[in-house]
mmCIF file of C-alpha atoms in Angstrom:
data_model
loop_
_atom_site.group_PDB
_atom_site.id
_atom_site.type_symbol
_atom_site.label_atom_id
_atom_site.label_comp_id
_atom_site.label_asym_id
_atom_site.label_seq_id
_atom_site.Cartn_x
_atom_site.Cartn_y
_atom_site.Cartn_z
ATOM 1 C CA MET A 11 57.894 121.438 143.713
ATOM 2 C CA THR A 12 55.950 119.348 140.576
ATOM 3 C CA ASP A 13 55.773 115.778 141.093
ATOM 4 C CA ALA A 14 57.670 114.111 138.335
ATOM 5 C CA SER A 15 55.140 111.077 138.488
ATOM 6 C CA ASN A 16 53.213 113.346 136.958
ATOM 7 C CA LEU A 17 54.434 114.729 134.127
ATOM 8 C CA SER A 18 55.139 113.453 130.530
ATOM 9 C CA ARG A 19 58.981 112.160 129.696
ATOM 10 C CA ILE A 20 59.954 115.896 128.311
ATOM 11 C CA ASP A 21 58.750 117.667 131.201
ATOM 12 C CA ARG A 22 60.329 115.228 133.628
ATOM 13 C CA ILE A 23 63.503 116.144 131.621
ATOM 14 C CA ALA A 24 62.961 119.938 131.672
ATOM 15 C CA VAL A 25 62.326 119.694 135.687
ATOM 16 C CA SER A 26 64.851 117.304 136.966
ATOM 17 C CA GLY A 27 67.615 116.810 133.843
ATOM 18 C CA THR A 28 69.357 120.240 135.066
ATOM 19 C CA ALA A 29 71.389 120.329 138.755
ATOM 20 C CA ALA A 30 73.225 123.557 139.945
ATOM 21 C CA ALA A 31 75.083 123.949 142.911
ATOM 22 C CA ALA A 32 77.211 126.537 144.612
ATOM 23 C CA PHE A 33 81.112 126.862 145.549
ATOM 24 C CA ILE A 34 81.275 129.359 148.571
ATOM 25 C CA THR A 35 84.088 129.872 150.448
ATOM 26 C CA ASP A 36 84.859 131.737 153.700
ATOM 27 C CA PRO A 37 87.547 134.503 154.198
ATOM 28 C CA ALA A 38 90.409 131.765 154.658
ATOM 29 C CA GLY A 39 89.481 130.080 151.875
ATOM 30 C CA ARG A 40 88.189 127.511 153.181
ATOM 31 C CA VAL A 41 85.620 125.750 151.144
ATOM 32 C CA LEU A 42 81.390 125.137 152.837
ATOM 33 C CA LEU A 43 79.752 121.762 152.270
ATOM 34 C CA VAL A 44 76.860 120.178 153.571
ATOM 35 C CA LYS A 45 75.988 117.079 154.843
ATOM 36 C CA PRO A 46 72.731 115.848 153.775
ATOM 37 C CA THR A 47 70.005 114.037 155.486
ATOM 38 C CA SER A 48 69.604 112.107 152.687
ATOM 39 C CA ARG A 49 73.069 110.971 151.931
ATOM 40 C CA ASP A 50 75.810 109.544 153.269
ATOM 41 C CA GLU A 51 78.669 111.956 151.683
ATOM 42 C CA TRP A 52 79.317 115.713 151.999
ATOM 43 C CA GLY A 53 79.304 117.992 148.964
ATOM 44 C CA PHE A 54 77.950 121.013 147.490
ATOM 45 C CA THR A 55 75.077 123.336 148.588
ATOM 46 C CA GLY A 56 72.602 122.806 145.659
ATOM 47 C CA GLY A 57 69.865 120.793 143.733
ATOM 48 C CA TRP A 58 67.378 120.289 141.043
ATOM 49 C CA VAL A 59 66.664 123.407 138.949
ATOM 50 C CA ASP A 60 62.770 123.274 139.164
ATOM 51 C CA ARG A 61 60.706 123.836 135.844
ATOM 52 C CA GLY A 62 60.942 127.383 134.478
ATOM 53 C CA GLU A 63 64.086 128.514 136.691
ATOM 54 C CA THR A 64 67.416 128.922 134.930
ATOM 55 C CA PRO A 65 70.464 127.044 136.716
ATOM 56 C CA HIS A 66 71.303 130.324 138.275
ATOM 57 C CA GLU A 67 68.053 131.129 139.765
ATOM 58 C CA GLY A 68 67.928 127.183 140.997
ATOM 59 C CA CYS A 69 70.931 127.368 142.401
ATOM 60 C CA ALA A 70 70.660 130.675 144.738
ATOM 61 C CA ARG A 71 66.917 128.982 145.603
ATOM 62 C CA GLU A 72 68.934 125.985 146.836
ATOM 63 C CA ILE A 73 70.957 128.041 148.731
ATOM 64 C CA LYS A 74 68.457 130.025 150.639
ATOM 65 C CA GLU A 75 66.601 126.422 151.463
ATOM 66 C CA GLU A 76 69.701 124.653 152.719
ATOM 67 C CA ILE A 77 71.364 127.542 154.616
ATOM 68 C CA GLY A 78 69.093 130.134 154.805
ATOM 69 C CA LEU A 79 71.858 132.474 153.318
ATOM 70 C CA ASP A 80 70.937 135.047 150.230
ATOM 71 C CA LEU A 81 73.763 135.213 147.886
ATOM 72 C CA ALA A 82 74.571 136.598 144.637
ATOM 73 C CA ILE A 83 75.189 133.833 141.868
ATOM 74 C CA GLY A 84 78.527 134.548 140.465
ATOM 75 C CA ASP A 85 80.604 132.618 137.292
ATOM 76 C CA LEU A 86 79.991 129.194 136.144
ATOM 77 C CA LEU A 87 82.563 127.450 137.751
ATOM 78 C CA VAL A 88 82.014 123.796 136.035
ATOM 79 C CA LEU A 89 79.792 122.566 133.803
ATOM 80 C CA ASP A 90 79.668 118.757 134.299
ATOM 81 C CA TRP A 91 77.487 116.958 131.185
ATOM 82 C CA ILE A 92 76.451 113.519 132.510
ATOM 83 C CA THR A 93 75.867 110.694 130.407
ATOM 84 C CA ASP A 94 75.580 107.400 131.768
ATOM 85 C CA LEU A 95 73.502 107.437 134.881
ATOM 86 C CA GLY A 96 71.542 110.976 134.196
ATOM 87 C CA TYR A 97 68.373 110.996 136.319
ATOM 88 C CA LEU A 98 65.286 109.099 135.032
ATOM 89 C CA GLY A 99 67.578 107.444 132.381
ATOM 90 C CA GLU A 100 68.516 111.070 130.548
ATOM 91 C CA PRO A 101 71.609 112.998 130.621
ATOM 92 C CA LEU A 102 72.029 115.277 133.304
ATOM 93 C CA SER A 103 73.799 118.928 133.185
ATOM 94 C CA PHE A 104 75.604 119.964 136.651
ATOM 95 C CA TYR A 105 76.280 122.859 136.798
ATOM 96 C CA VAL A 106 78.755 124.342 139.421
ATOM 97 C CA PHE A 107 78.773 128.396 140.384
ATOM 98 C CA ASP A 108 80.630 130.853 142.065
ATOM 99 C CA ALA A 109 78.629 131.957 145.037
ATOM 100 C CA GLY A 110 81.749 134.012 146.243
ATOM 101 C CA VAL A 111 82.903 134.295 150.057
ATOM 102 C CA VAL A 112 80.686 134.699 152.687
ATOM 103 C CA ALA A 113 82.424 137.513 155.332
ATOM 104 C CA ASP A 114 80.757 135.367 158.162
ATOM 105 C CA PRO A 115 80.545 131.714 158.177
ATOM 106 C CA THR A 116 78.198 131.814 161.522
ATOM 107 C CA LEU A 117 75.483 133.236 159.616
ATOM 108 C CA ALA A 118 74.901 129.810 157.778
ATOM 109 C CA ARG A 119 72.620 127.346 159.205
ATOM 110 C CA PRO A 120 71.578 124.219 157.909
ATOM 111 C CA ARG A 121 67.795 123.780 157.244
ATOM 112 C CA PRO A 122 66.407 120.934 159.423
ATOM 113 C CA GLY A 123 65.463 117.709 157.540
ATOM 114 C CA GLU A 124 67.030 118.596 154.919
ATOM 115 C CA ILE A 125 70.590 119.311 156.095
ATOM 116 C CA GLU A 126 71.962 117.391 158.853
ATOM 117 C CA ALA A 127 75.833 119.585 159.064
ATOM 118 C CA LEU A 128 77.883 121.983 157.348
ATOM 119 C CA GLY A 129 81.154 123.104 157.864
ATOM 120 C CA PHE A 130 83.685 125.003 156.023
ATOM 121 C CA PHE A 131 86.958 123.356 155.378
ATOM 122 C CA ALA A 132 90.388 123.375 153.854
ATOM 123 C CA PRO A 133 90.557 122.634 150.417
ATOM 124 C CA GLU A 134 92.308 119.588 150.550
ATOM 125 C CA GLU A 135 89.928 118.521 154.102
ATOM 126 C CA ALA A 136 86.993 119.379 152.073
ATOM 127 C CA LEU A 137 87.976 117.078 149.075
ATOM 128 C CA ALA A 138 88.586 114.762 151.448
ATOM 129 C CA ARG A 139 85.095 114.505 152.776
ATOM 130 C CA CYS A 140 83.368 114.606 149.362
ATOM 131 C CA GLY A 141 82.732 111.275 147.874
ATOM 132 C CA GLU A 142 83.660 110.750 144.335
ATOM 133 C CA PHE A 143 81.612 112.945 141.988
ATOM 134 C CA ASN A 144 81.626 115.897 143.985
ATOM 135 C CA ARG A 145 85.240 115.159 144.637
ATOM 136 C CA ALA A 146 85.952 115.700 141.467
ATOM 137 C CA ARG A 147 83.395 118.451 140.476
ATOM 138 C CA LEU A 148 85.372 120.267 143.761
ATOM 139 C CA GLY A 149 88.762 119.928 142.395
ATOM 140 C CA LEU A 150 87.797 121.477 139.127
ATOM 141 C CA ALA A 151 85.713 124.072 140.581
ATOM 142 C CA LEU A 152 88.987 124.934 142.546
ATOM 143 C CA LYS A 153 90.863 124.783 139.789
ATOM 144 C CA ALA A 154 88.678 126.995 137.485
ATOM 145 C CA ARG A 155 88.093 129.999 140.849
ATOM 146 C CA ARG A 156 91.852 129.961 140.405
ATOM 147 C CA THR A 157 92.271 130.085 136.750
ATOM 148 C CA GLY A 158 89.364 132.409 136.105
ATOM 149 C CA LYS A 159 88.068 129.587 133.310
ATOM 150 C CA THR A 160 85.024 127.564 133.626
ATOM 151 C CA VAL A 161 85.521 123.743 133.056
ATOM 152 C CA TYR A 162 83.768 122.315 130.926
ATOM 153 C CA GLN A 163 83.561 118.708 132.031
ATOM 154 C CA PRO A 164 81.877 116.370 128.657
ATOM 155 C CA PHE A 165 80.432 113.359 129.006
ATOM 156 C CA SER A 166 81.468 111.881 132.529
ATOM 157 C CA GLN A 167 79.938 109.070 134.009
ATOM 158 C CA ALA A 168 79.887 111.061 137.504
ATOM 159 C CA GLY A 169 76.367 110.684 138.668
#
């Protein structure tokens, strides 16, 4: 990954102004959440989209890096536009993609040093485990998968 401290302001935005995450379930409808070593809360697998990547590509890379799975990235479920708390003082676009159903949940393995734990949780428990902002995104992702319609959340102050 590129060291953002050596980039111009525009280049930093291109590297860090977009994040992508994966909505993944098991055959029972339980939602995959990860507990990163860098945070005190559970959330989606995903992260920053690297320079030169599309959000789809960044999402697929993050899944592989964090939990060791090669998954096809499907439809966009949620686009959260974050205005006030964007990284480096700039707005942030946060994409949540449908990465489908993992037939064998035991194949997902947390990456040591990055992911402390992972688990598949019933939607209600998953919502309870997430922090405020990922809880909102998860609720929208559940709705989007159920209805088949992407949810655009403009002007969020989530971060």
